[in-house]
XYZ file of C-alpha atoms in Angstrom:
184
model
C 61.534 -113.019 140.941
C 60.258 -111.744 144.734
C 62.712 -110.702 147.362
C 61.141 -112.929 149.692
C 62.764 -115.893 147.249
C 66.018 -115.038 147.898
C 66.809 -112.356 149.570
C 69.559 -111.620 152.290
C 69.502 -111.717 155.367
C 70.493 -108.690 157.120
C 73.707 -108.906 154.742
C 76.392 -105.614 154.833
C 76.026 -103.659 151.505
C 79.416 -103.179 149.677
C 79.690 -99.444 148.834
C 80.072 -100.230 145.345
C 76.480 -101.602 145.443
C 74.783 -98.941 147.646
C 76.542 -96.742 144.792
C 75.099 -98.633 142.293
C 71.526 -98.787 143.383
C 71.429 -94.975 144.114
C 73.039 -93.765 141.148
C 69.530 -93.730 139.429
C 67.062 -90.979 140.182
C 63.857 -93.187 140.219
C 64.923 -95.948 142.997
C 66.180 -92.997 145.084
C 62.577 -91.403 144.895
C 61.365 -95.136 145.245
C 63.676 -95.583 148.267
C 62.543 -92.345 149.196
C 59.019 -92.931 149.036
C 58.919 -96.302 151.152
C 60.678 -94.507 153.961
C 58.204 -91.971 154.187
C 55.244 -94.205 154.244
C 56.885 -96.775 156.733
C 54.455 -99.533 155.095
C 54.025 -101.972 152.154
C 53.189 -99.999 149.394
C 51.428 -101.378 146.031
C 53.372 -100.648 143.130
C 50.943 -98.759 141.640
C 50.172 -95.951 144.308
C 54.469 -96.015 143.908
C 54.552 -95.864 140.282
C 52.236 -92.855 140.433
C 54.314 -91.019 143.083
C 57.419 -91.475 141.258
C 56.113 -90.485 138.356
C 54.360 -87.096 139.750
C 57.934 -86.238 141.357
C 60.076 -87.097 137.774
C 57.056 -85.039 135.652
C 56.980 -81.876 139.163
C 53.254 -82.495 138.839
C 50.726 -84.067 141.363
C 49.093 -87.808 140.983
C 45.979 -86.557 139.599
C 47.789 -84.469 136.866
C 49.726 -87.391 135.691
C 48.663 -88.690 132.082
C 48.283 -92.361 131.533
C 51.639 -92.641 129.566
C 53.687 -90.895 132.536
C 51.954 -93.980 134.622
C 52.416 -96.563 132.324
C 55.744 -95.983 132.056
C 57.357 -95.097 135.303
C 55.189 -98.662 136.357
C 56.898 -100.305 133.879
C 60.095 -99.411 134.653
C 59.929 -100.297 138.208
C 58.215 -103.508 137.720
C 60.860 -104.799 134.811
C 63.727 -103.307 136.560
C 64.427 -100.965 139.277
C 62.255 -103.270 141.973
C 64.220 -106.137 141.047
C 67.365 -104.443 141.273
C 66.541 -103.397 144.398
C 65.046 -106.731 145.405
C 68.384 -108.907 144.603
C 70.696 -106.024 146.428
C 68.862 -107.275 149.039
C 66.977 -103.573 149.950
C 63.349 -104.196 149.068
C 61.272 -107.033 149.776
C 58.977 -107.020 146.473
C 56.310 -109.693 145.921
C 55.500 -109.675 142.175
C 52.571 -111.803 142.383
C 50.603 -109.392 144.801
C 52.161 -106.260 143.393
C 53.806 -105.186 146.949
C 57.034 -103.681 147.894
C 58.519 -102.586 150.990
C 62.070 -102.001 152.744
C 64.049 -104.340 154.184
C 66.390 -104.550 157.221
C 69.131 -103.849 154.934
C 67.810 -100.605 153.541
C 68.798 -99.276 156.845
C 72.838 -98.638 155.644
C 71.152 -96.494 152.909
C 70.526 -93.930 155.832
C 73.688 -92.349 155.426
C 74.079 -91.632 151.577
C 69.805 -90.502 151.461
C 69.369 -88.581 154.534
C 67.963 -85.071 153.541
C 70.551 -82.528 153.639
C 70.303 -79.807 156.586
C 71.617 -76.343 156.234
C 72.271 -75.542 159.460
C 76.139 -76.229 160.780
C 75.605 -78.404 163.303
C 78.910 -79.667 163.891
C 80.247 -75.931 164.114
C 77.379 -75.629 166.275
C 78.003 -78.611 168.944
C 81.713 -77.442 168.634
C 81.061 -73.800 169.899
C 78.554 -75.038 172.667
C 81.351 -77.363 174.055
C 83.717 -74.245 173.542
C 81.274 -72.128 175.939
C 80.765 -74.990 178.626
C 84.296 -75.653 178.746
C 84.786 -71.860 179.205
C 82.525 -71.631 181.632
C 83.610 -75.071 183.621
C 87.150 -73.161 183.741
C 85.989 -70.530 185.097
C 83.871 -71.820 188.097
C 86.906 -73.965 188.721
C 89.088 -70.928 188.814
C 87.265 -69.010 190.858
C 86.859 -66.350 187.843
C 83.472 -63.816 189.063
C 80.853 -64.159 188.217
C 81.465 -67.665 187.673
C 82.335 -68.696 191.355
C 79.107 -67.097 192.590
C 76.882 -70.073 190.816
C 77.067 -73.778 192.525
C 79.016 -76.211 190.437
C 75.644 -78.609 190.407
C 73.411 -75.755 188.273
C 76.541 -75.336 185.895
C 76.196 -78.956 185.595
C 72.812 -78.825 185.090
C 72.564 -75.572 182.572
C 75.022 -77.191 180.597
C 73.446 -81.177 180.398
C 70.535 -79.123 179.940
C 71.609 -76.915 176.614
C 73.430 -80.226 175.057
C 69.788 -82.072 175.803
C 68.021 -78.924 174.383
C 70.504 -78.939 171.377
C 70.092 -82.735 170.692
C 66.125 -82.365 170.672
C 66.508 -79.782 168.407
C 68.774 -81.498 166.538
C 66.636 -85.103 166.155
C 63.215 -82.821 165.302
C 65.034 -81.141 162.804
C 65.948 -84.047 161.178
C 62.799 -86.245 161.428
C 61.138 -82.850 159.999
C 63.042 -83.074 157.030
C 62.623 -86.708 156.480
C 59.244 -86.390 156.029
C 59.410 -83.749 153.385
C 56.989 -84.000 150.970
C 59.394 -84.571 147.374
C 63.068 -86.664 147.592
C 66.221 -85.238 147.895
C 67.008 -84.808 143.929
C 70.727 -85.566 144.020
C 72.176 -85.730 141.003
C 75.215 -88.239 140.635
């Protein structure tokens, strides 16, 4: 049955569900997959990805079995799980599958894990500006001898800077070549 039969419209995913759906390594690497390409994919250039991340190989190292199967799979049943949650739109009949609107509140539970502490790291800046805020308003040297509007500026400027850093970072590591493997 294809997505595009019944599928729903923009419709909030219960946890339970999004829990569900990513509780099995190959539609996380298929989830994974269709993010990274940002296109319809045919399910057999999918099917072969999958299948050379499960088997740590590349495509053209992948026997016919290891294709055969992983295809399988996805065409008898992780697609159309994903297709009735509502998270792919998969068309059967032309052998297509992409994301849908709703496999945006999957962002949160398969966004690629970043070492860096950036919350400790956004707390401390704010720690230093407010610091150094104090201080000019105090009249605290060397502090008083800058003008309140560079302070203003340094400091819009190193949360900017920080932010930048911040969204590359993350974009960077969304286009990683292999899926997150998290095991559940």
């Amino acid at each position: 049955m294809s997505s595009a039969d019944n599928s729903p419209e923009q419709e909030t995913l219960s946890e339970d569900l999004i829990f569900d759906v990513l509780k099995n390594r190959r539609r996380r690497y298929t989830l994974h997959y269709l993010k990274q390409q940002e296109r319809p994919v045919e399910l057999s250039e999918l099917a072969e990805q999958v299948a050379a991340w499960e088997n740590d190989t590349t495509v053209e190292g992948l026997s016919a079995n290891e294709r055969k199967s992983v295809y399988t799979s996805l065409y008898q049943t992780h697609l159309p799980k994903l297709a009735d949650a509502g998270i792919v739109d998969y068309n059967q009949n032309r052998g297509v599958v992409e994301l849908s609107g709703n496999a945006a509140q999957l962002e949160g539970y398969l966004r690629p894990q970043d070492d860096f502490p950036w919350i400790r790291y956004y707390l401390a800046l704010a720690a230093v500006s407010a610091i150094l805020v104090l201080g000019d308003l105090l009249g605290v040297p060397p502090f008083e001898a800058i003008p309140d509007e560079i302070w203003g500026v340094l400091i819009v400027a190193a949360f900017a800077l920080s932010a930048a850093t911040h969204y590359v970072r993350r974009q960077r590591l969304a286009q990683e070549e292999t899926p997150p493997n998290v095991e559940r």
